[in-house]
PDB file of C-alpha atoms in Angstrom:
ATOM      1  CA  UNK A   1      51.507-134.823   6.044  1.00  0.00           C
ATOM      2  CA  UNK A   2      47.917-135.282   5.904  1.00  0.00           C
ATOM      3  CA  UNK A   3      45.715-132.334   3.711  1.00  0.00           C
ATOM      4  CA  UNK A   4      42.460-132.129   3.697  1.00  0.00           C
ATOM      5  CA  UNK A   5      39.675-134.162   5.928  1.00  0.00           C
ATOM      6  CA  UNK A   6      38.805-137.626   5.908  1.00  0.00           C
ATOM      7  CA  UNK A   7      36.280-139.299   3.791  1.00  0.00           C
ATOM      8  CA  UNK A   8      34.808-142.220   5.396  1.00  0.00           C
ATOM      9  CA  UNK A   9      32.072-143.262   2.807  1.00  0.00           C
ATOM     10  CA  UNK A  10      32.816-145.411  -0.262  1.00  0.00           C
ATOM     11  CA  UNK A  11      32.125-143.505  -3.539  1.00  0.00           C
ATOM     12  CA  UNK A  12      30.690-146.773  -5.010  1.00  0.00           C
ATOM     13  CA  UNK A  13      27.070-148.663  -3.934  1.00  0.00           C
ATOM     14  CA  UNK A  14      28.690-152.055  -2.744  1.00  0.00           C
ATOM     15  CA  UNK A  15      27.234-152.760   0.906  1.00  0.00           C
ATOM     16  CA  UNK A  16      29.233-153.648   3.377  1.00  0.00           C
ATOM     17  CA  UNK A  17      32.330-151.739   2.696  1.00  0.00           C
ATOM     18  CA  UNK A  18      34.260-149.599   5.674  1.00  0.00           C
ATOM     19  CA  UNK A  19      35.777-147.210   3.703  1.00  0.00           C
ATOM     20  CA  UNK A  20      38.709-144.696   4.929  1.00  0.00           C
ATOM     21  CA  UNK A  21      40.589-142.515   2.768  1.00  0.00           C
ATOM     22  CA  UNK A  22      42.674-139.242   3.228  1.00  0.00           C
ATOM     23  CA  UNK A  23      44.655-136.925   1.258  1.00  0.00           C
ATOM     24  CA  UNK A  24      48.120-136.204   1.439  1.00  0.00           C
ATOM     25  CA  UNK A  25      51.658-134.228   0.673  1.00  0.00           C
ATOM     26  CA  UNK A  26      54.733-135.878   0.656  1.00  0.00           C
ATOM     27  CA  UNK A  27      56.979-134.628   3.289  1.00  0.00           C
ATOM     28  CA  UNK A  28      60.072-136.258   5.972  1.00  0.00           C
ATOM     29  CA  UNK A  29      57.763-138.365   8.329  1.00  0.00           C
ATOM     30  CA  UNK A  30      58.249-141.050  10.182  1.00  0.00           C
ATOM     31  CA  UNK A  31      54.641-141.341  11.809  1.00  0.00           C
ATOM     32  CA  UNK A  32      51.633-140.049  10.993  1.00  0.00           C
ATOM     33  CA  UNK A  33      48.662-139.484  13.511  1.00  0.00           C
ATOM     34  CA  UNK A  34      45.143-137.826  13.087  1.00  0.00           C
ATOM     35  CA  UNK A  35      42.333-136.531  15.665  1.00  0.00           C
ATOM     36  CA  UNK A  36      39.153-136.303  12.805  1.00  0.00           C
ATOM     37  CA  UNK A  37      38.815-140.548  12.970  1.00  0.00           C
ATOM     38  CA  UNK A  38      35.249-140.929  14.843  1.00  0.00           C
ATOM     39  CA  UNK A  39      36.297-142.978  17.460  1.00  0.00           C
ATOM     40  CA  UNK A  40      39.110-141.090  18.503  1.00  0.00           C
ATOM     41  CA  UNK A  41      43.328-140.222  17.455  1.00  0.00           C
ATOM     42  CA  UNK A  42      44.852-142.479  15.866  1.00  0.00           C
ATOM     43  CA  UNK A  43      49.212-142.934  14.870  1.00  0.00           C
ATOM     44  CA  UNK A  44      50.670-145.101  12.641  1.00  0.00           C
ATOM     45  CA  UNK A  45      54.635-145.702  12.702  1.00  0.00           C
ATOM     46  CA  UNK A  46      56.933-146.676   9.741  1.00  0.00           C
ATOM     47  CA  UNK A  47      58.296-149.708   9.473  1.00  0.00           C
ATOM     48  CA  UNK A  48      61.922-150.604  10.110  1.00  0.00           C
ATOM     49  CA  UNK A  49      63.187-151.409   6.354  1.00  0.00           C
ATOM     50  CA  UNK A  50      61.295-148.231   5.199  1.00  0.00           C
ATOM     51  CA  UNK A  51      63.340-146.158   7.691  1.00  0.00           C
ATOM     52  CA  UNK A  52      65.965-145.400   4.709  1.00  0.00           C
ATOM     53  CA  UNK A  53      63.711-144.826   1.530  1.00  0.00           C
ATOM     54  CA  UNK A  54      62.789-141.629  -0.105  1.00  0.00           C
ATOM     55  CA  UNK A  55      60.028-138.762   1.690  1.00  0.00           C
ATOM     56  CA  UNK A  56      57.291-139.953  -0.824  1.00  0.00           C
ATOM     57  CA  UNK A  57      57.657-143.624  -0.277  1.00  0.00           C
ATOM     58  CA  UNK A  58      57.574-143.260   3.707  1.00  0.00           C
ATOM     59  CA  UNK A  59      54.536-140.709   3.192  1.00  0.00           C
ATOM     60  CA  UNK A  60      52.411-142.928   1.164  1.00  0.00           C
ATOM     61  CA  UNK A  61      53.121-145.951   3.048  1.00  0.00           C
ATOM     62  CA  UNK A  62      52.056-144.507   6.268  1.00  0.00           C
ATOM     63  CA  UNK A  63      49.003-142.602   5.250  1.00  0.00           C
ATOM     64  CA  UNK A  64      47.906-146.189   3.673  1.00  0.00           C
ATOM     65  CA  UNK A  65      48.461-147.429   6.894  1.00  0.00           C
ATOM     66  CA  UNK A  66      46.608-144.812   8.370  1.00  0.00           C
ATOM     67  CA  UNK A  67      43.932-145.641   6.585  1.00  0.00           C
ATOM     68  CA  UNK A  68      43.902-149.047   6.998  1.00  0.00           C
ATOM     69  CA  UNK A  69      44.428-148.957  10.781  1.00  0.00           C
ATOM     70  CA  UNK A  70      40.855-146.503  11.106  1.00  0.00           C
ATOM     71  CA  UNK A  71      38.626-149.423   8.833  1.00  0.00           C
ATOM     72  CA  UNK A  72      40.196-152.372  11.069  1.00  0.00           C
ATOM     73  CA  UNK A  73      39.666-149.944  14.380  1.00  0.00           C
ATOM     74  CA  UNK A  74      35.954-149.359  13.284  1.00  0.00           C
ATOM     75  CA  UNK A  75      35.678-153.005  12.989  1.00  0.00           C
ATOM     76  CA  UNK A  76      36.717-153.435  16.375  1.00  0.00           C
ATOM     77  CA  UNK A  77      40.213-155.374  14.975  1.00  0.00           C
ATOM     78  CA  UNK A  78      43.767-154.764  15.702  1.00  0.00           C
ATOM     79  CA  UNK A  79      44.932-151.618  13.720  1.00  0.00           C
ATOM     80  CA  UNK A  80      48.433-153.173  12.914  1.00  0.00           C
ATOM     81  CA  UNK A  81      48.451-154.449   9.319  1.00  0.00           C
ATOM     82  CA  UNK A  82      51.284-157.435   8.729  1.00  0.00           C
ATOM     83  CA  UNK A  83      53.068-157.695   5.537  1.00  0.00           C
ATOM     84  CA  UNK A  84      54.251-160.282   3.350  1.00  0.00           C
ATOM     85  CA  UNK A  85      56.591-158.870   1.070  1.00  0.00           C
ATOM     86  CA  UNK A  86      55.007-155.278   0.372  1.00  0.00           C
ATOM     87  CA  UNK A  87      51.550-156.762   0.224  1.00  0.00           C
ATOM     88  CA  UNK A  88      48.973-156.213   3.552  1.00  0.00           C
ATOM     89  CA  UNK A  89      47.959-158.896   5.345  1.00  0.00           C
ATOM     90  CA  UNK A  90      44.710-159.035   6.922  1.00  0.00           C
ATOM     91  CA  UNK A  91      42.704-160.816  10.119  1.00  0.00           C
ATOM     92  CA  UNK A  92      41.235-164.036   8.447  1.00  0.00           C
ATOM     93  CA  UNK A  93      37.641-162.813   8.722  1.00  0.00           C
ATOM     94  CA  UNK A  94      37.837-160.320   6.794  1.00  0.00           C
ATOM     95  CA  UNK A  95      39.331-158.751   3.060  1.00  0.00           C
ATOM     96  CA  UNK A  96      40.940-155.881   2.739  1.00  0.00           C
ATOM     97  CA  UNK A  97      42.740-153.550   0.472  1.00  0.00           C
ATOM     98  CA  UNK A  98      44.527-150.138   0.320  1.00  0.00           C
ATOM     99  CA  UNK A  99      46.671-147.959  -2.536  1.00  0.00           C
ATOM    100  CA  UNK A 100      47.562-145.029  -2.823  1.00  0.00           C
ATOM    101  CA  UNK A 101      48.280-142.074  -5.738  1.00  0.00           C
ATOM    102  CA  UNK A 102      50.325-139.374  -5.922  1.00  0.00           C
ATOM    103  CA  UNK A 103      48.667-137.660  -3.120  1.00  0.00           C
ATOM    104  CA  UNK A 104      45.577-139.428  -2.420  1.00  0.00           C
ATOM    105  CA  UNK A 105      45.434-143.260   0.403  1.00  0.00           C
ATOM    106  CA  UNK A 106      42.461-145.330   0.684  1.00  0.00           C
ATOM    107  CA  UNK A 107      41.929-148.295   2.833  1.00  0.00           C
ATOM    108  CA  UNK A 108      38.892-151.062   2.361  1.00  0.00           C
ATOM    109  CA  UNK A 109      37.636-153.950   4.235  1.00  0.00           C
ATOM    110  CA  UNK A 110      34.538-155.837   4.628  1.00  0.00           C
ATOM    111  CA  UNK A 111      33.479-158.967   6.687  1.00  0.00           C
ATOM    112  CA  UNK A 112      30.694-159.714   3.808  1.00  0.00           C
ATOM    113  CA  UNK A 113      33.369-159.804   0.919  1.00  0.00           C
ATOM    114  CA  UNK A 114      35.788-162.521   0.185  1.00  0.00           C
ATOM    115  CA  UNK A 115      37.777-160.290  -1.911  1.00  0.00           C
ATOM    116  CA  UNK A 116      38.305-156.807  -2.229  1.00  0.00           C
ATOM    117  CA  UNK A 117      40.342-154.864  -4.484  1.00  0.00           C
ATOM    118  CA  UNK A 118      41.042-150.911  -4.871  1.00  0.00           C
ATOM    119  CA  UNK A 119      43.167-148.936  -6.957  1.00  0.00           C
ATOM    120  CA  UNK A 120      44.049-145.480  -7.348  1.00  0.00           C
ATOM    121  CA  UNK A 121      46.051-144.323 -10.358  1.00  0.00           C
ATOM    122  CA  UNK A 122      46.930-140.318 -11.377  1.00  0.00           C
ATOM    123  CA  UNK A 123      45.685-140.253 -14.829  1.00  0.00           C
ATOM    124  CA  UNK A 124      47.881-140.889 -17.605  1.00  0.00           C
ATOM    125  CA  UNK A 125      49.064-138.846 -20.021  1.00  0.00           C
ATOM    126  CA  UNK A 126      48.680-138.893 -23.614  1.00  0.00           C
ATOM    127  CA  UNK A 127      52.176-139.674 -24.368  1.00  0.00           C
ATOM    128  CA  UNK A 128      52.751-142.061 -22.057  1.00  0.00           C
ATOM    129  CA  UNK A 129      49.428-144.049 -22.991  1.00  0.00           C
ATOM    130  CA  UNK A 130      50.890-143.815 -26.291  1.00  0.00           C
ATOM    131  CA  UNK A 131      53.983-145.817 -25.509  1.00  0.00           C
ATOM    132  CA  UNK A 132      52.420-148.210 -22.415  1.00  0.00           C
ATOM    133  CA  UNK A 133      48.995-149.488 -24.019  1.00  0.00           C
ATOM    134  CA  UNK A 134      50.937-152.462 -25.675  1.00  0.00           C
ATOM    135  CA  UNK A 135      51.676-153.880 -22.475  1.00  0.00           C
ATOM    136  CA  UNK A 136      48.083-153.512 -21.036  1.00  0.00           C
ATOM    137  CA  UNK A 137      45.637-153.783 -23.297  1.00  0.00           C
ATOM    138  CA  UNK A 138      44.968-155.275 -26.423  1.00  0.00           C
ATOM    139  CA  UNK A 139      43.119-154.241 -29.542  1.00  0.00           C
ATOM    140  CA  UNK A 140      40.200-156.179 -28.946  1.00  0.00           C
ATOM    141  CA  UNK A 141      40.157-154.199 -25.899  1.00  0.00           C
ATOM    142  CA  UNK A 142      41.108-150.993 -27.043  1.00  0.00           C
ATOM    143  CA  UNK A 143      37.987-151.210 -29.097  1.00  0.00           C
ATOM    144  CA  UNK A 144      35.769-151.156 -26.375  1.00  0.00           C
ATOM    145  CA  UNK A 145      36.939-147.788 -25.599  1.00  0.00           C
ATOM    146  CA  UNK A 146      33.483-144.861 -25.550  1.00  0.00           C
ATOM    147  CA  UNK A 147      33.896-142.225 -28.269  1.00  0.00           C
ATOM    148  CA  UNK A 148      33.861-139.624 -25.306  1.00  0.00           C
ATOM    149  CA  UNK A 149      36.353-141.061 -23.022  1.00  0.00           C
ATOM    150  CA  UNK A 150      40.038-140.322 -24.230  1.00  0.00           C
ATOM    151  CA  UNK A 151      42.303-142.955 -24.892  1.00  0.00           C
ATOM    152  CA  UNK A 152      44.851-141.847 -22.008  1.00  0.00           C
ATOM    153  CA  UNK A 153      41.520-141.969 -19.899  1.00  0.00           C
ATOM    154  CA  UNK A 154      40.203-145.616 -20.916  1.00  0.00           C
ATOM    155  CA  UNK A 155      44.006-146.845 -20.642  1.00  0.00           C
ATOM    156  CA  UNK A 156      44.261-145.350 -16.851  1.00  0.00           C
ATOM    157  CA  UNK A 157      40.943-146.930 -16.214  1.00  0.00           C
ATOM    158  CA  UNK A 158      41.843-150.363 -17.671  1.00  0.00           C
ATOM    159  CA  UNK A 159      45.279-150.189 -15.712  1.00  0.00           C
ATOM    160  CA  UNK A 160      43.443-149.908 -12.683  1.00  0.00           C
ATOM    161  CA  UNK A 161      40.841-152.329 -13.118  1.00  0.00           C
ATOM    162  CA  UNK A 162      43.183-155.479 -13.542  1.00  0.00           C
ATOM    163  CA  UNK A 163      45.491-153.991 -10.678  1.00  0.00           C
ATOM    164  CA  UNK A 164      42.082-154.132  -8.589  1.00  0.00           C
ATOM    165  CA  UNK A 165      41.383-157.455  -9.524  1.00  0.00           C
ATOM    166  CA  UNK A 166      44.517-158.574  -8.843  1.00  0.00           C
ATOM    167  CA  UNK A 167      44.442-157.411  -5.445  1.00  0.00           C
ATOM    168  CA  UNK A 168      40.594-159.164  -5.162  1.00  0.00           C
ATOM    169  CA  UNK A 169      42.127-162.343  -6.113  1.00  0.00           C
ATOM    170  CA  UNK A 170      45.988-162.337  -4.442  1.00  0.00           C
ATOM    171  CA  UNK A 171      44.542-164.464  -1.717  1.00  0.00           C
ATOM    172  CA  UNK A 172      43.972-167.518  -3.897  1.00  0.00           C
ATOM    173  CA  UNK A 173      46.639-166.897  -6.479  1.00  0.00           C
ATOM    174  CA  UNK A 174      50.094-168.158  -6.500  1.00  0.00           C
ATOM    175  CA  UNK A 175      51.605-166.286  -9.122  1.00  0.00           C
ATOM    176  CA  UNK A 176      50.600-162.928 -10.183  1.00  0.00           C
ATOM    177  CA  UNK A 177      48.920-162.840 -13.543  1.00  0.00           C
ATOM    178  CA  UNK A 178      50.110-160.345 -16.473  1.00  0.00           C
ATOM    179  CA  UNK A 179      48.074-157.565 -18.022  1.00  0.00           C
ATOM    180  CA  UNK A 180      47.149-159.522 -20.855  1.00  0.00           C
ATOM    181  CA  UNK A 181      45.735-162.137 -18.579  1.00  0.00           C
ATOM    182  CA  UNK A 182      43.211-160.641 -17.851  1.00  0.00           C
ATOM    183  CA  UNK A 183      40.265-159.294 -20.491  1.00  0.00           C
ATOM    184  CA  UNK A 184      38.562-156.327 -20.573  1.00  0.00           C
ATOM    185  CA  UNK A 185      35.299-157.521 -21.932  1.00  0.00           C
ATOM    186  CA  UNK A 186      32.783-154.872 -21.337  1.00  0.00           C
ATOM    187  CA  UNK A 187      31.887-151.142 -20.313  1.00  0.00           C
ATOM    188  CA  UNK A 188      29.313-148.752 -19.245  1.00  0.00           C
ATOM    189  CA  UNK A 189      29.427-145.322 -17.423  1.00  0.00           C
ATOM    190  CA  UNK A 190      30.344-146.746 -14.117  1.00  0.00           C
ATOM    191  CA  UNK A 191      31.602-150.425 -14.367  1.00  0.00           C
ATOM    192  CA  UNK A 192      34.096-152.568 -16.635  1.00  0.00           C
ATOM    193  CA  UNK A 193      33.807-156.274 -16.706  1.00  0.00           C
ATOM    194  CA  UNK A 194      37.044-158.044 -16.723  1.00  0.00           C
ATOM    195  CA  UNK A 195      37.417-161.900 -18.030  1.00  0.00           C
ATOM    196  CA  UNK A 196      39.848-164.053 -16.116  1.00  0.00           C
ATOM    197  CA  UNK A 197      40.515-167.788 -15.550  1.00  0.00           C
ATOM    198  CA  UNK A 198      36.755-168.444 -16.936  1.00  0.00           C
ATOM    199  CA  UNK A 199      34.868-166.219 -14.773  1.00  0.00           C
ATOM    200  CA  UNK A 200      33.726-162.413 -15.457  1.00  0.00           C
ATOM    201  CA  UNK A 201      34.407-159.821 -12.884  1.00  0.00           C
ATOM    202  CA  UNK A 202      32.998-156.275 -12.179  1.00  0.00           C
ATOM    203  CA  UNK A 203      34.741-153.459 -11.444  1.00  0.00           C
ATOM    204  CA  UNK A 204      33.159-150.149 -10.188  1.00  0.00           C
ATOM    205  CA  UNK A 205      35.341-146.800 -11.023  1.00  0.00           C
ATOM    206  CA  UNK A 206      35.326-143.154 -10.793  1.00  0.00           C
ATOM    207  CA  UNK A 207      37.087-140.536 -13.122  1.00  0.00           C
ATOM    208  CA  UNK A 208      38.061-137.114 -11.984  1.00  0.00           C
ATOM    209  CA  UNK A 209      40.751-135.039 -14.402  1.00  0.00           C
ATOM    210  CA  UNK A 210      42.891-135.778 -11.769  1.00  0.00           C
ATOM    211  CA  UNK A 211      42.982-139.726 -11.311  1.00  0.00           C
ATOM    212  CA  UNK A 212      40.772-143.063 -11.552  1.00  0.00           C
ATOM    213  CA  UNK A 213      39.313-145.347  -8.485  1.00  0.00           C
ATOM    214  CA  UNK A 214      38.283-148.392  -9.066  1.00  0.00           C
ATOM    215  CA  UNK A 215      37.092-151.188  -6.793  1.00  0.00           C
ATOM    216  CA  UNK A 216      36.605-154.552  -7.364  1.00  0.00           C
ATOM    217  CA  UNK A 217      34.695-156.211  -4.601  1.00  0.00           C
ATOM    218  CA  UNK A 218      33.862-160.220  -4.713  1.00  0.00           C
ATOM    219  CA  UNK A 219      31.196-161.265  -2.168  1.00  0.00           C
ATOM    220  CA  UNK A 220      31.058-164.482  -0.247  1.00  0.00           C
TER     221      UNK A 220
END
C-alpha cells in the first residue's frame, strides 16, 4: 500500500527528467491505484507470473509500475511498461528507469536523455560492508572514500552508482558487466565519476541515514 504523497520533482539538477516516486509498505496486493497523480487516478495490475511470489515482491513491483505508468502518462505515452526478462522496456523515444528500496519506488524518463539510470539502495550496514566490499570495490577505490563519510556509507553509494550505470547503459550492452568493471574514479559532495569501457561517467546521489539515490543520466 502506498504511504505518504507523491514526489514528482527529481532531487538532482539534470533537465529534462519526469520524475515520479512514492513511498510504500509491503502488504497482499494485487493492484495498486492512486488519486494525488496531476492528471488524474491512475491503477496498475500485477503481472501474471508475479501472481504467486511473496507480499513484498508484488508490492514493490507494482508501486514501480505505478510510478512508471504516471512519468509515461505525463508524457502523453502508453502507461503499460513491457518487460524483457525482469528488466522495463520502454517506447523507443525515450529512456527510462525505475527501482525500488525497502519501502521507497521511483520511476524516470526523459525524451532528451539516451540513457538513464536510478538506483535506490537501504543503506548498508557496517557488518555487511565488512564482508561485501570485496566484491564491489577495490582498494584503489576504497581509497577515494571522504574521511567523513563511513565506509558502510561510501560502499552503499558505490553499489548504487555502478547499478545506475548499468541500467544507463543496458540498452547497448549485451552482457551485463561485473562490479569490478566498472571504476570508481572520483568524488565530491554530490557526484562520483565512474570509468567504464574508456569513457568516464557521472553519477548524481543523495544520502539520507536511511538509504542512497543515485542517478546516472547520459544525454543525447
Amino acid at each position: 500500500m502506498i504511504a505518504g504523497s507523491l514526489i514528482l520533482v527529481a532531487p538532482f539538477a539534470e533537465p529534462g527528467l519526469i520524475w515520479r516516486e512514492l513511498r510504500f509498505i509491503p502488504a497482499d496486493l494485487n493492484e495498486m491505484a492512486t488519486s494525488e497523480d496531476p492528471l488524474g487516478p491512475v491503477r496498475v495490475t500485477l503481472v501474471p507470473d508475479l501472481v504467486e511470489a511473496v507480499a513484498k515482491r508484488r508490492t514493490e513491483f507494482l508501486a514501480g509500475r505505478l510510478c512508471a505508468a504516471m512519468a509515461l502518462r505525463w508524457a502523453s505515452l502508453p502507461t503499460e511498461v513491457a518487460r524483457q526478462g525482469r528488466a522495463p522496456v520502454w517506447p523507443s523515444d525515450i529512456a527510462g528507469a525505475i527501482t525500488h528500496s525497502d519501502n521507497r519506488a521511483i520511476a524516470v524518463i526523459s525524451r532528451h536523455h539516451v540513457g538513464l539510470g536510478v538506483d535506490c539502495e537501504t543503506m548498508i550496514s557496517a557488518e555487511q560492508a565488512e564482508n561485501l566490499h570485496p566484491e564491489i570495490i577495490t582498494p584503489t577505490e576504497a581509497a577515494l572514500r571522504p574521511a567523513l563519510l563511513p565506509f558502510s556509507d561510501f560502499l552503499t553509494l558505490a553499489f548504487s552508482a555502478k547499478e545506475s550505470l548499468y541500467k544507463a547503459l543496458s540498452s547497448r550492452l549485451l552482457q551485463m558487466p561485473g562490479f569490478h568493471d566498472v571504476t570508481l574514479v572520483g568524488i565530491t559532495d554530490d557526484q562520483v565519476h565512474l570509468a567504464f569501457a574508456g569513457t568516464t561517467y557521472r553519477a548524481q546521489f543523495r544520502i539520507t541515514a536511511q538509504d542512497c539515490v543515485t542517478l546516472v543520466a547520459i544525454r543525447a
